[in-house]
Coordinates of C-alpha atoms (C1' of nucleotides) in Angstrom, one line a residue:
Chain A
M281 CA -0.3 0.0 0.1
S282 CA 2.3 3.2 1.2
E283 CA 5.7 1.8 -0.5
K284 CA 8.2 4.9 -1.0
D285 CA 8.0 6.5 -4.0
D286 CA 11.2 8.3 -5.5
F287 CA 10.0 10.4 -7.9
D288 CA 11.4 14.1 -6.8
L289 CA 8.4 16.6 -7.5
Q290 CA 10.5 19.4 -6.3
L291 CA 13.2 19.0 -9.6
F292 CA 9.8 18.3 -12.0
L293 CA 10.5 21.1 -14.4
P294 CA 7.0 22.5 -14.7
Y295 CA 7.3 22.6 -10.9
L296 CA 9.8 23.9 -9.7
L297 CA 9.9 27.0 -12.5
N298 CA 6.5 27.6 -11.2
Q299 CA 7.6 27.7 -7.8
A300 CA 10.8 29.9 -8.8
A301 CA 8.5 32.1 -11.0
E302 CA 5.9 32.6 -7.9
E303 CA 8.5 33.2 -5.4
S304 CA 10.6 35.6 -7.8
S305 CA 7.6 37.7 -8.8
L306 CA 6.3 38.4 -5.2
A307 CA 8.7 41.5 -4.7
F308 CA 8.0 42.9 -7.8
Q309 CA 4.2 42.3 -7.9
R310 CA 4.0 44.0 -4.3
V311 CA 5.4 47.5 -5.7
Y312 CA 3.5 47.7 -9.4
K313 CA 0.5 47.1 -7.7
S314 CA 0.7 49.0 -4.7
R315 CA 2.5 52.1 -6.2
Y316 CA 0.3 52.0 -9.6
G317 CA -2.4 49.6 -9.1
M318 CA -1.3 47.6 -12.3
L319 CA -1.9 43.5 -13.3
R320 CA 0.9 41.4 -14.7
T321 CA -0.1 41.8 -18.1
E322 CA 0.1 45.6 -17.6
W323 CA 3.4 46.1 -16.5
R324 CA 4.5 43.5 -19.1
V325 CA 3.0 46.0 -22.1
L326 CA 4.1 49.2 -20.5
F327 CA 7.4 48.2 -20.6
H328 CA 7.2 46.4 -24.2
L329 CA 6.5 50.1 -25.0
G330 CA 9.5 51.5 -22.5
I331 CA 11.6 49.6 -24.3
Y332 CA 10.7 49.3 -27.6
G333 CA 8.8 52.2 -28.5
R334 CA 5.7 52.6 -30.5
M335 CA 4.5 49.1 -30.8
T336 CA 0.8 47.6 -31.9
A337 CA -1.5 45.2 -29.8
T338 CA -0.9 42.3 -32.0
E339 CA 3.6 42.6 -31.7
I340 CA 3.0 42.8 -28.2
G341 CA 1.4 39.7 -27.7
Q342 CA 3.6 38.0 -30.4
R343 CA 6.8 39.2 -28.4
A344 CA 5.4 38.5 -24.9
R345 CA 3.9 35.5 -26.3
T346 CA 0.3 36.5 -24.7
H347 CA -3.3 36.1 -25.9
K348 CA -4.8 39.4 -27.4
T349 CA -7.3 39.4 -24.8
K350 CA -5.4 39.9 -22.2
I351 CA -3.6 42.6 -24.2
S352 CA -6.3 44.3 -25.4
R353 CA -7.8 44.5 -21.3
A354 CA -4.2 45.5 -20.4
V355 CA -4.2 48.4 -23.1
Q356 CA -7.6 49.4 -22.2
R357 CA -6.9 49.8 -18.4
L358 CA -3.3 51.5 -19.0
A359 CA -5.4 54.0 -22.0
E360 CA -8.1 54.3 -18.9
R361 CA -5.1 55.7 -16.9
R362 CA -3.2 57.7 -19.3
F363 CA 0.0 55.6 -19.1
L364 CA -0.2 55.1 -23.2
R365 CA -1.9 57.0 -25.8
R366 CA -3.8 54.6 -28.9
D367 CA -3.0 56.1 -32.3
P368 CA -4.8 54.6 -34.9
D369 CA -3.1 53.3 -37.9
E370 CA -3.9 55.7 -41.1
R371 CA -3.4 52.9 -43.7
D372 CA -5.1 50.1 -42.4
R373 CA -7.8 51.3 -39.8
R374 CA -7.7 48.2 -37.8
V375 CA -4.7 48.8 -36.6
E376 CA -3.6 50.8 -33.7
H377 CA 0.0 52.1 -32.8
L378 CA 0.6 52.3 -28.8
E379 CA 2.8 54.5 -27.1
L380 CA 3.6 55.5 -23.9
T381 CA 2.5 59.0 -22.3
P382 CA 5.0 61.2 -20.1
T383 CA 3.4 59.7 -17.1
G384 CA 3.2 55.8 -18.5
L385 CA 7.0 57.0 -19.6
A386 CA 7.8 58.1 -15.8
A387 CA 6.1 54.8 -14.4
Y388 CA 8.1 52.7 -16.9
R389 CA 11.2 54.3 -15.5
D390 CA 10.5 54.0 -12.2
L391 CA 9.7 50.4 -12.2
R392 CA 12.3 49.6 -14.5
A393 CA 14.8 50.4 -11.5
V394 CA 12.7 49.1 -9.1
A395 CA 13.1 45.8 -11.4
Q396 CA 16.8 45.9 -11.2
E397 CA 17.2 45.7 -7.9
C398 CA 14.2 42.9 -7.6
D399 CA 16.5 40.9 -10.0
A400 CA 20.2 42.0 -8.3
W401 CA 18.3 41.0 -5.0
L402 CA 16.9 37.6 -6.7
V403 CA 20.3 36.5 -7.3
R404 CA 22.5 37.5 -4.2
D405 CA 23.4 34.0 -3.3
L406 CA 24.4 33.5 -6.8
S407 CA 28.0 34.4 -8.6
P408 CA 27.9 37.0 -11.4
D409 CA 29.1 32.8 -13.1
E410 CA 26.1 31.2 -12.2
T411 CA 24.0 34.0 -12.7
G412 CA 24.8 34.2 -16.3
Q413 CA 24.4 30.2 -16.5
L414 CA 21.0 30.4 -15.0
R415 CA 19.9 33.1 -17.3
R416 CA 21.4 31.0 -20.5
L417 CA 19.7 27.6 -19.6
L418 CA 16.4 29.2 -19.2
V419 CA 16.2 30.8 -22.6
R420 CA 17.8 27.6 -24.2
L421 CA 14.6 26.3 -22.6
A422 CA 11.7 29.2 -22.8
G423 CA 12.7 29.9 -26.3
Chain B
M272 CA 11.6 61.2 -27.1
S273 CA 12.5 57.3 -28.6
E274 CA 15.7 57.2 -27.4
K275 CA 16.5 53.7 -27.1
D276 CA 16.6 51.5 -24.1
D277 CA 18.9 48.8 -23.1
F278 CA 17.2 46.9 -20.2
D279 CA 16.6 43.6 -21.2
L280 CA 13.3 42.1 -20.4
Q281 CA 14.0 38.6 -21.7
L282 CA 16.9 37.8 -19.1
F283 CA 14.7 39.8 -16.2
L284 CA 14.4 37.1 -13.6
P285 CA 10.5 37.3 -12.9
Y286 CA 9.7 37.5 -16.9
L287 CA 12.0 35.2 -17.6
L288 CA 11.1 32.5 -14.9
N289 CA 7.3 33.1 -16.0
Q290 CA 8.0 32.4 -19.5
A291 CA 9.9 29.5 -18.9
A292 CA 7.3 28.0 -16.5
E293 CA 4.1 28.4 -18.8
E294 CA 6.4 27.2 -21.4
S295 CA 7.6 24.4 -19.7
S296 CA 3.7 23.5 -18.3
L297 CA 2.1 22.9 -21.5
A298 CA 2.7 19.6 -22.5
F299 CA 2.3 18.2 -19.8
Q300 CA -1.0 20.5 -18.8
R301 CA -2.2 19.0 -21.7
V302 CA -2.4 15.6 -20.2
Y303 CA -3.8 16.0 -17.0
K304 CA -6.4 18.1 -18.5
S305 CA -7.3 16.0 -21.3
R306 CA -7.0 12.6 -19.6
Y307 CA -8.5 13.7 -16.2
G308 CA -9.8 16.5 -16.4
M309 CA -7.7 18.1 -13.6
L310 CA -6.2 21.6 -12.8
R311 CA -3.0 22.7 -12.1
T312 CA -3.6 22.5 -8.3
E313 CA -5.6 19.3 -8.6
W314 CA -2.5 17.4 -10.0
R315 CA -0.4 18.6 -7.7
V316 CA -2.3 17.5 -4.3
L317 CA -2.6 14.1 -6.6
F318 CA 1.0 14.0 -6.5
H319 CA 1.7 15.0 -2.8
L320 CA 0.0 12.4 -1.8
G321 CA 1.1 9.4 -4.1
I322 CA 4.7 10.4 -3.0
Y323 CA 4.3 11.3 0.3
G324 CA 1.1 9.2 1.3
R325 CA -1.3 9.9 3.7
M326 CA -1.1 13.6 4.7
T327 CA -3.8 16.7 5.6
A328 CA -4.7 19.6 3.6
T329 CA -2.8 21.9 5.6
E330 CA 0.8 19.8 5.1
I331 CA 0.2 19.8 1.6
G332 CA -0.2 23.3 1.6
Q333 CA 3.3 24.0 3.4
R334 CA 5.0 21.3 1.4
A335 CA 3.7 22.6 -1.8
R336 CA 3.3 26.7 -1.0
T337 CA -0.1 26.5 -1.9
H338 CA -3.0 28.7 -0.2
K339 CA -5.1 26.3 1.7
T340 CA -8.5 27.6 -0.1
K341 CA -6.8 26.1 -3.1
I342 CA -5.8 22.9 -1.4
S343 CA -9.6 22.4 -0.3
R344 CA -11.0 23.3 -3.8
A345 CA -8.8 20.8 -5.0
V346 CA -9.0 18.2 -2.9
Q347 CA -12.7 18.4 -3.2
R348 CA -12.7 18.2 -6.5
L349 CA -10.4 15.1 -6.1
A350 CA -12.9 13.6 -3.4
E351 CA -15.9 13.9 -5.5
R352 CA -14.2 11.9 -8.2
R353 CA -13.1 9.6 -6.1
F354 CA -9.3 10.0 -6.7
L355 CA -8.7 10.5 -2.9
R356 CA -10.7 9.5 0.5
R357 CA -11.2 11.7 3.6
D358 CA -10.3 10.3 7.0
P359 CA -11.4 12.2 10.2
D360 CA -8.5 12.3 12.4
E361 CA -9.8 10.8 15.8
R362 CA -7.9 13.0 18.4
D363 CA -8.5 16.2 16.7
R364 CA -11.8 16.6 14.5
R365 CA -11.0 19.6 12.9
V366 CA -8.3 17.4 11.3
E367 CA -8.7 15.6 8.4
H368 CA -6.0 12.9 6.7
L369 CA -6.8 12.6 2.9
E370 CA -4.9 9.1 1.0
L371 CA -5.1 8.2 -2.6
T372 CA -7.9 5.8 -3.4
P373 CA -7.1 2.8 -5.8
T374 CA -8.1 4.8 -8.7
G375 CA -6.4 8.1 -7.3
L376 CA -3.2 5.7 -7.4
A377 CA -3.6 4.9 -10.7
A378 CA -4.1 8.4 -12.2
Y379 CA -0.5 9.4 -10.1
R380 CA 1.4 6.6 -11.4
D381 CA 0.2 7.0 -15.0
L382 CA 0.6 11.1 -14.6
R383 CA 4.1 10.3 -13.0
A384 CA 5.2 8.5 -15.9
V385 CA 3.9 11.6 -18.1
A386 CA 5.5 14.2 -16.0
Q387 CA 9.0 11.7 -16.4
E388 CA 8.7 11.9 -19.9
C389 CA 7.6 15.6 -20.4
D390 CA 10.7 16.4 -18.4
A391 CA 13.2 14.5 -20.1
W392 CA 11.7 16.0 -23.5
L393 CA 11.9 19.4 -22.3
V394 CA 16.0 19.5 -21.8
R395 CA 16.5 17.3 -24.8
D396 CA 18.7 19.8 -25.8
L397 CA 20.6 20.3 -22.7
S398 CA 23.7 18.0 -21.3
P399 CA 23.0 16.4 -18.2
D400 CA 25.5 18.2 -17.1
E401 CA 23.6 21.6 -17.5
T402 CA 20.4 19.7 -16.6
G403 CA 22.0 19.4 -13.2
Q404 CA 23.2 22.9 -12.9
L405 CA 19.6 24.3 -13.9
R406 CA 17.5 22.3 -11.5
R407 CA 20.4 23.0 -8.6
L408 CA 20.3 26.9 -9.2
L409 CA 16.4 27.2 -9.5
V410 CA 16.3 25.0 -6.0
R411 CA 18.6 28.0 -4.5
L412 CA 16.4 30.4 -5.8
A413 CA 13.0 28.9 -5.5
G414 CA 14.3 27.5 -1.9
Chain C
dA145 C1' -18.2 44.8 -58.3
dG146 C1' -19.1 40.9 -55.6
dG147 C1' -17.6 36.9 -52.9
dT148 C1' -14.7 34.5 -49.5
dA149 C1' -11.1 34.4 -46.2
dG150 C1' -8.0 36.3 -43.2
dT151 C1' -6.7 40.1 -39.6
dA152 C1' -6.6 43.7 -35.6
dG153 C1' -9.1 44.4 -31.8
dT154 C1' -13.1 43.8 -28.6
dT155 C1' -16.6 42.2 -26.0
dG156 C1' -19.3 38.4 -23.3
dA157 C1' -20.2 34.1 -21.0
dT158 C1' -17.9 31.0 -17.9
dT159 C1' -14.4 29.1 -15.3
dT160 C1' -10.8 29.5 -11.8
dT161 C1' -8.2 32.5 -8.4
dG162 C1' -7.7 35.5 -4.7
dT163 C1' -9.4 37.8 -0.3
dA164 C1' -11.4 38.2 3.6
dA165 C1' -15.0 36.2 6.8
dC166 C1' -16.4 32.6 8.8
dC167 C1' -17.5 27.8 11.3
dA168 C1' -16.3 24.4 14.1
dA169 C1' -12.5 22.7 17.2
dC170 C1' -8.8 23.0 20.3
dA171 C1' -5.4 25.0 24.0
dA172 C1' -4.2 28.1 27.8
dC173 C1' -5.3 30.9 30.9
dC174 C1' -7.1 32.7 34.7
Chain D
dG235 C1' -15.9 26.3 34.0
dG236 C1' -16.0 30.5 30.9
dT237 C1' -12.9 33.7 28.0
dT238 C1' -9.5 34.6 24.8
dG239 C1' -6.7 33.2 20.9
dT240 C1' -5.2 29.5 17.4
dT241 C1' -5.8 26.2 14.3
dG242 C1' -7.8 22.9 10.4
dG243 C1' -10.7 23.8 6.7
dT244 C1' -14.9 25.6 3.9
dT245 C1' -17.9 29.4 1.9
dA246 C1' -19.0 33.9 -0.3
dC247 C1' -17.9 37.4 -2.8
dA248 C1' -14.9 39.9 -5.8
dA249 C1' -11.2 39.8 -9.3
dA250 C1' -9.2 38.0 -13.1
dA251 C1' -8.2 34.1 -16.9
dT252 C1' -10.1 31.6 -20.5
dC253 C1' -12.6 30.6 -24.9
dA254 C1' -15.5 32.1 -28.6
dA255 C1' -18.2 34.6 -30.7
dC256 C1' -18.2 39.3 -32.6
dT257 C1' -17.1 43.4 -35.5
dA258 C1' -14.5 45.9 -38.6
dC259 C1' -11.8 46.0 -42.2
dT260 C1' -8.5 44.4 -45.8
dA261 C1' -6.8 41.5 -49.3
dC262 C1' -7.4 38.0 -53.0
dC263 C1' -9.5 36.0 -56.2
dT264 C1' -12.9 35.6 -60.4

DNA sequence: AGGTAGTAGTTGATTTTGTAACCAACAACC
DNA sequence: GGTTGTTGGTTACAAAATCAACTACTACCT
């Protein structure tokens, strides 16, 4: 009946990665949530526009591997709060180009600094070598 | 205005880990969802009972770092489908010990095999050395 | 031009999660 | 023995994710 089982759940990648992802998101989440009332997809959209500049919703969705309904709702909320501006395309009237307002840009810069701090804090116990290794391996896995 | 920005979102750990976690969960998710109609927390509870045997909801929650309401609902659904049995504690009548039924055990064993395949498939492009490294680094990060 | 198919983005219905309040049982204290 | 505080677990309600259907537009094809 209760024979021992040697499957190591803690090392099963989908489990392990989820734990690490949730754990690592906490600190940053507290900031973007309390400081700007944002959700996960919202800071991601904000960052995409902050980093890459003017983009359409579809482009963001592709780059972030996020479903378009999620993007659509995030854009809606960010637009309501004046973090971004919607700019209809002249040639193709289905398309909207999105770009940050000064408010949005300021929020992005603020959160970018926080993100950098969080990231540094997360790897505080790893050597620079190990940190690089970890990121490279994760990129190969997620890419 | 649109000066280039050099923050690398793809390497920001909360982002990178989330992408890797979601990506890596897809294959396994398809199986436990389609084959047993389970949700994420449900397979986790199933695995905990399969691996460690008889446990209480609270113990599972602590080990899996999962909130008790999530566990409670997962247990409820697993019990309805006869994957597990609830066994009230004699001494403390608040406590319920949980254990898998034969059906639950069979499902666990089936999914465990799938999990092992998924895991192997995920690291198919990494050397055994790199795989070990990755897991160790993640454990240090998540632990 | 008219018809078909495909794309950008939104909306609505259903499911799932998160937060807080809750109940029942225990424990400790005086 | 009653009060207070804590713990195991559930429930209720709000917030959010999911999935499908939808509108509006473009592109292609005849």
